XYZ file of N, CA and C in Angstrom:
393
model
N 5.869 31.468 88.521
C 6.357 30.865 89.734
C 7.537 31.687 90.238
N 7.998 32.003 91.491
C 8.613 32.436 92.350
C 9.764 31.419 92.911
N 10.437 31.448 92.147
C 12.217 30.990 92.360
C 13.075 32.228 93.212
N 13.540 31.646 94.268
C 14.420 32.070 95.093
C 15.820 31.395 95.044
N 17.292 31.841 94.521
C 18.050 31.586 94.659
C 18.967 31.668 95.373
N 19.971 30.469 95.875
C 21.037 30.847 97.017
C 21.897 30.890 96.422
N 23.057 31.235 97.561
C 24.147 32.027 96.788
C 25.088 31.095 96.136
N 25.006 29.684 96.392
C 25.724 28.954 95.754
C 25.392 28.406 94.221
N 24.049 28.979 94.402
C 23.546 28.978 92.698
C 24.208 30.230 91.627
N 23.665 30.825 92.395
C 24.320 32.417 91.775
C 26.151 32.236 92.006
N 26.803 31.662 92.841
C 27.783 31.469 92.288
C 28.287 30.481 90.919
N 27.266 29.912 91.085
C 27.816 28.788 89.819
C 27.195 29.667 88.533
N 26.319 29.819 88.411
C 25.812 30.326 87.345
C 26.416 31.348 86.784
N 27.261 31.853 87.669
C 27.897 33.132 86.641
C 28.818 32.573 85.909
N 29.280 31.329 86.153
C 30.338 30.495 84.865
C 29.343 30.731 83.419
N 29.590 31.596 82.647
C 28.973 31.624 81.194
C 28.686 30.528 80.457
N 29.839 29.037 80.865
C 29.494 28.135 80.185
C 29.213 27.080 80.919
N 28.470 27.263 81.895
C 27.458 26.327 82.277
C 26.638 26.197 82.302
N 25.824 25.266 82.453
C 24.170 24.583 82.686
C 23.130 25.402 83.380
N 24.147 25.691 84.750
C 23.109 26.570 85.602
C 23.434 28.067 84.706
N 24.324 28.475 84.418
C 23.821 29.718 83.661
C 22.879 29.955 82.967
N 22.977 28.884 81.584
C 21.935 28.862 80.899
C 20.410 28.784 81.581
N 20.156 27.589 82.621
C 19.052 27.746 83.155
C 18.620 29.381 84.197
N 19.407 29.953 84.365
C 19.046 31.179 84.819
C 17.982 31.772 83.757
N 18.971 32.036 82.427
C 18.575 32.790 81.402
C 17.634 32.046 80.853
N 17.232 30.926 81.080
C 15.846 30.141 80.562
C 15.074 30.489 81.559
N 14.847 30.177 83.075
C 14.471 30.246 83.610
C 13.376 31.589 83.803
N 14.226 32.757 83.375
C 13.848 34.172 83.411
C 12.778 34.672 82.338
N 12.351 33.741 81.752
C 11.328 33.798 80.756
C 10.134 33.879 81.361
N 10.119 33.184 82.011
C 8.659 32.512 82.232
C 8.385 32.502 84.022
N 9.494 33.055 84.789
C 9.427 33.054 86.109
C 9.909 34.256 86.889
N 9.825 34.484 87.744
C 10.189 35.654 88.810
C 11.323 34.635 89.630
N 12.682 35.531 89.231
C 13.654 35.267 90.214
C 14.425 35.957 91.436
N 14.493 35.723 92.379
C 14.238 36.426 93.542
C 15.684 35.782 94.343
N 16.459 36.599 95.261
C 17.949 36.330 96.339
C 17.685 37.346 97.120
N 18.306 37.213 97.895
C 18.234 37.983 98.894
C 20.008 38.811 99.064
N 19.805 39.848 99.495
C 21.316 41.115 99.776
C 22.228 40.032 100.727
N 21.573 38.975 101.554
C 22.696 38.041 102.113
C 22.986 37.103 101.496
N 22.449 36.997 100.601
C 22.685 35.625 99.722
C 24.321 36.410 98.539
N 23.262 37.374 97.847
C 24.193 38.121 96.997
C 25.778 38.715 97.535
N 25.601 38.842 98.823
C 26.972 39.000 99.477
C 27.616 38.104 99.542
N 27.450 36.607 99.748
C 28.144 35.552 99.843
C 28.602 35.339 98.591
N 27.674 35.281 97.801
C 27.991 35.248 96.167
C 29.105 35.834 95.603
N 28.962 36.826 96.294
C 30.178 38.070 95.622
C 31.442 37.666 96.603
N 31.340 37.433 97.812
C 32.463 37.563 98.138
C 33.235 35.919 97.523
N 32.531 34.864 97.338
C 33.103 33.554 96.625
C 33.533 33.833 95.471
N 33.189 34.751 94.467
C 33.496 34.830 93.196
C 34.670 35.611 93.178
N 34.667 36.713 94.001
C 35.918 37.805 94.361
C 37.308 36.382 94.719
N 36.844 36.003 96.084
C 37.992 34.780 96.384
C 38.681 33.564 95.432
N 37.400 33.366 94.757
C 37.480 32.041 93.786
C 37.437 31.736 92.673
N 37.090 32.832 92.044
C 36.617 32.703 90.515
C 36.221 34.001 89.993
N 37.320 35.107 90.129
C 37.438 36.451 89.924
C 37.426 36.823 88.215
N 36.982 35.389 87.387
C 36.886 35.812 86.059
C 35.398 35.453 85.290
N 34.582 35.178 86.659
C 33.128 34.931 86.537
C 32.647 36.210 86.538
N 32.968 37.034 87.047
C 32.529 38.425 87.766
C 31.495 39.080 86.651
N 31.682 38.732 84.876
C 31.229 39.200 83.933
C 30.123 38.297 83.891
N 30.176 37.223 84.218
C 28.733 36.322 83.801
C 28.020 37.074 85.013
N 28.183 36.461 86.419
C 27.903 37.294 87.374
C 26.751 38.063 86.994
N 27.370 39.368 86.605
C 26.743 40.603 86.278
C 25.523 40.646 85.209
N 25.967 39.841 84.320
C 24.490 39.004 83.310
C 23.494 38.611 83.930
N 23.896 37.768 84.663
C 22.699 36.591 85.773
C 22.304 37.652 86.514
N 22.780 38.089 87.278
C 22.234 38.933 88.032
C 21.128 40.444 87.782
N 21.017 40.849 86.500
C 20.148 41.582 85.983
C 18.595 41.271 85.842
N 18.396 39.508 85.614
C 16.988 39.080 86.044
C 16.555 38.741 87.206
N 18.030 39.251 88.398
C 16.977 38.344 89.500
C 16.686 39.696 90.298
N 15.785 39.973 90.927
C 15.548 40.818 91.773
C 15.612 40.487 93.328
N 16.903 41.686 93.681
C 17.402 41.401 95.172
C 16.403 42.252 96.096
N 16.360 41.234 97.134
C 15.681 42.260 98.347
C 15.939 42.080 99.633
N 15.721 42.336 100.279
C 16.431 42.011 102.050
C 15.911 41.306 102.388
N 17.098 40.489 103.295
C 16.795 39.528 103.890
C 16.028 39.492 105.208
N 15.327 38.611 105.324
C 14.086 38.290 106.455
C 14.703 38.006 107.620
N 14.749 38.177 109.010
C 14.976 37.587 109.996
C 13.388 37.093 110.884
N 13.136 36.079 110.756
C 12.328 35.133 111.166
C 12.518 34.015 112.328
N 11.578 33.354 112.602
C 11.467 32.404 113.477
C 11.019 31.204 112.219
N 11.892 30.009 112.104
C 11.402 28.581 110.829
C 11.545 27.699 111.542
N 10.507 26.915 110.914
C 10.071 25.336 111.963
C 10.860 24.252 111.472
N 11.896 24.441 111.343
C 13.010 23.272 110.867
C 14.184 23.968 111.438
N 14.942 22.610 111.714
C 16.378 22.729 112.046
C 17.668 23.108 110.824
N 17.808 24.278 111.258
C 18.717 24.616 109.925
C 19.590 25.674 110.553
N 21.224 25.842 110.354
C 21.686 26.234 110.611
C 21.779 28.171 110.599
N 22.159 28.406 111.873
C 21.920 29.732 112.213
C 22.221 30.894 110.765
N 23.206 30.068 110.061
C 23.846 31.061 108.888
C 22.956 31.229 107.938
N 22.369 29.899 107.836
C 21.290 29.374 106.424
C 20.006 29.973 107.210
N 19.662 30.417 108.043
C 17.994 30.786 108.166
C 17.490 31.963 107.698
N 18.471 32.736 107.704
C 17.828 34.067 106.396
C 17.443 33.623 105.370
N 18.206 32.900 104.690
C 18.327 32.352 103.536
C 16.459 32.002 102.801
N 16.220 30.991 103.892
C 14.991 30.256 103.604
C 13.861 31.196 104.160
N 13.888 31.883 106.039
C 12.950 32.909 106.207
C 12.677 33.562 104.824
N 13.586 34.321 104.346
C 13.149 35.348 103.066
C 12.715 34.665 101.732
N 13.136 33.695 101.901
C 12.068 32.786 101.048
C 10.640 32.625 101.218
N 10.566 32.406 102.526
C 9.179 32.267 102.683
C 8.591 33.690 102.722
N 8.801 34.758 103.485
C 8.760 35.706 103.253
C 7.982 36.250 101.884
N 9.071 36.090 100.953
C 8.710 36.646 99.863
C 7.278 35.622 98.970
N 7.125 34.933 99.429
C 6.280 34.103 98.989
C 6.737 33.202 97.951
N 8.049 32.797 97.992
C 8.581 31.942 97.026
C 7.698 30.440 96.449
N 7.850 29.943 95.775
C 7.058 28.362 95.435
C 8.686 27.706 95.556
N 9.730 27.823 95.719
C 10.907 27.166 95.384
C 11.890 28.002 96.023
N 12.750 26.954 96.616
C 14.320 27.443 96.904
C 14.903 26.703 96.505
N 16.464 27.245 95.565
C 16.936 26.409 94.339
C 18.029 26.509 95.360
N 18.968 25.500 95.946
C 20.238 25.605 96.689
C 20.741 24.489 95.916
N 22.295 24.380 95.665
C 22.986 22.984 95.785
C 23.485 22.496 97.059
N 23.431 23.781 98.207
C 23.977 23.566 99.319
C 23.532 22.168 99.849
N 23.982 20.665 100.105
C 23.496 19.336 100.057
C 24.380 19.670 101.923
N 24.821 19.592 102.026
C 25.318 19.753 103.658
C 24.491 20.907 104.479
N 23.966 21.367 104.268
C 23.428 22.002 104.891
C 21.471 22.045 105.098
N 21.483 21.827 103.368
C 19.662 21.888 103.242
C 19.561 20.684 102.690
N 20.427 19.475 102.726
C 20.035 18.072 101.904
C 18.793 17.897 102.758
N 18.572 17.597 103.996
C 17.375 17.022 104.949
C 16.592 17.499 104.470
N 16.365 18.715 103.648
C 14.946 19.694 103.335
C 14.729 19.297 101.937
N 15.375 18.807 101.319
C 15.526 18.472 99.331
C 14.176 17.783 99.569
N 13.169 18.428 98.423
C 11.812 18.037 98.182
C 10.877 18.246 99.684
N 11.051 18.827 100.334
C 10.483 19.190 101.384
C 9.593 20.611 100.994
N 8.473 20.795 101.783
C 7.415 22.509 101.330
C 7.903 22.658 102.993
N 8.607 24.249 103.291
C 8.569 24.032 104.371
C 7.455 25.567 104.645
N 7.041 25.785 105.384
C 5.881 27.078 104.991
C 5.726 27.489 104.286
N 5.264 26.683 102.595
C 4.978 26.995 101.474
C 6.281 27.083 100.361
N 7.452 27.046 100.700
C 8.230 27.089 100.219
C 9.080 25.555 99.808
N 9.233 24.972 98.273
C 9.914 24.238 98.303
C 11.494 23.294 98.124
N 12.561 22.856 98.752
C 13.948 23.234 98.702
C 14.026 22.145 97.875
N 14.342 22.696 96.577
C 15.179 21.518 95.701
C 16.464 22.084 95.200
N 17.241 21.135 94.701
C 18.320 21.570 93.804
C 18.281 21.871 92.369
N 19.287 22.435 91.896
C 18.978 22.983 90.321
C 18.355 21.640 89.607
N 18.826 20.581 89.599
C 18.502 19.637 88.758
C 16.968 18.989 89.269
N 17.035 19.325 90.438
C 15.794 19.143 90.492
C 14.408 19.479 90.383
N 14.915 20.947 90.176
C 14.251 21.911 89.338
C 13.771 21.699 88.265
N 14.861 21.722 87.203
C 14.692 20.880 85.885
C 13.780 19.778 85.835
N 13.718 18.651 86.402
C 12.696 17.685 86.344
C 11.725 17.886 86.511
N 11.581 19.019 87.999
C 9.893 19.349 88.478
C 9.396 20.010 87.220
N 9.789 20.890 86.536
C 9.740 21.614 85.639
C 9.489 20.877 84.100
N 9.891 19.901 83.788
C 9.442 19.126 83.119
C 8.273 18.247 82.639
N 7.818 18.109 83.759
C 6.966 16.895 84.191
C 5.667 17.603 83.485
């Protein structure tokens, strides 16, 4: 399966001792993980501003996911001008999943397929993934 991550995942996950880290490095077993060069820029520049001692997990997480450019598209949902790369290159790439925590921005889309692509959050990941 084809996991696409945003940058607010990849920011959290580079904390070494968290949940979403670990699920990166679980995750990478058994799946193709995929961001996009605009996603990864946001990433970097939050961790630079905010949490300049993640920078080493960071660099861990970031070795399984494979970056590629971002899509500029036309998407049949209302989503803000900043966030539509985000999801275009999701679909794009042929993702099955977009993992965001972003809840202000993509909550309306949580459990939604929007041209094949579906927006959940990490934890909700985990459950789909379970089942």
């Amino acid at each position: 399966m084809k996991c696409f991550l945003n940058a607010n995942v990849l920011f959290s996950a580079a904390n070494e001792s968290s949940q979403l880290h670990r699920l990166i490095h679980w995750l990478q077993e058994t799946h193709e993980l995929i961001t996009s060069d605009y996603a990864q820029e946001e990433a970097i520049r939050n961790i630079r501003a905010k949490r300049n001692d993640w920078a080493f997990g960071y660099t861990q997480i970031m070795r399984s996911i494979r970056t590629v450019e971002s899509a500029q598209r036309p998407i049949e949902v209302e989503l803000a001008e900043k966030d539509q790369p985000i999801l275009a290159t999701a679909i794009a790439e042929q993702c099955h999943i977009l993992v965001t925590g972003d809840k202000r921005d993509f909550g309306h889309l949580f459990g939604k397929t929007i041209q094949g692509v579906k927006l959940l959050t990490p934890l909700m990941l985990v459950e789909t993934l379970n089942k």
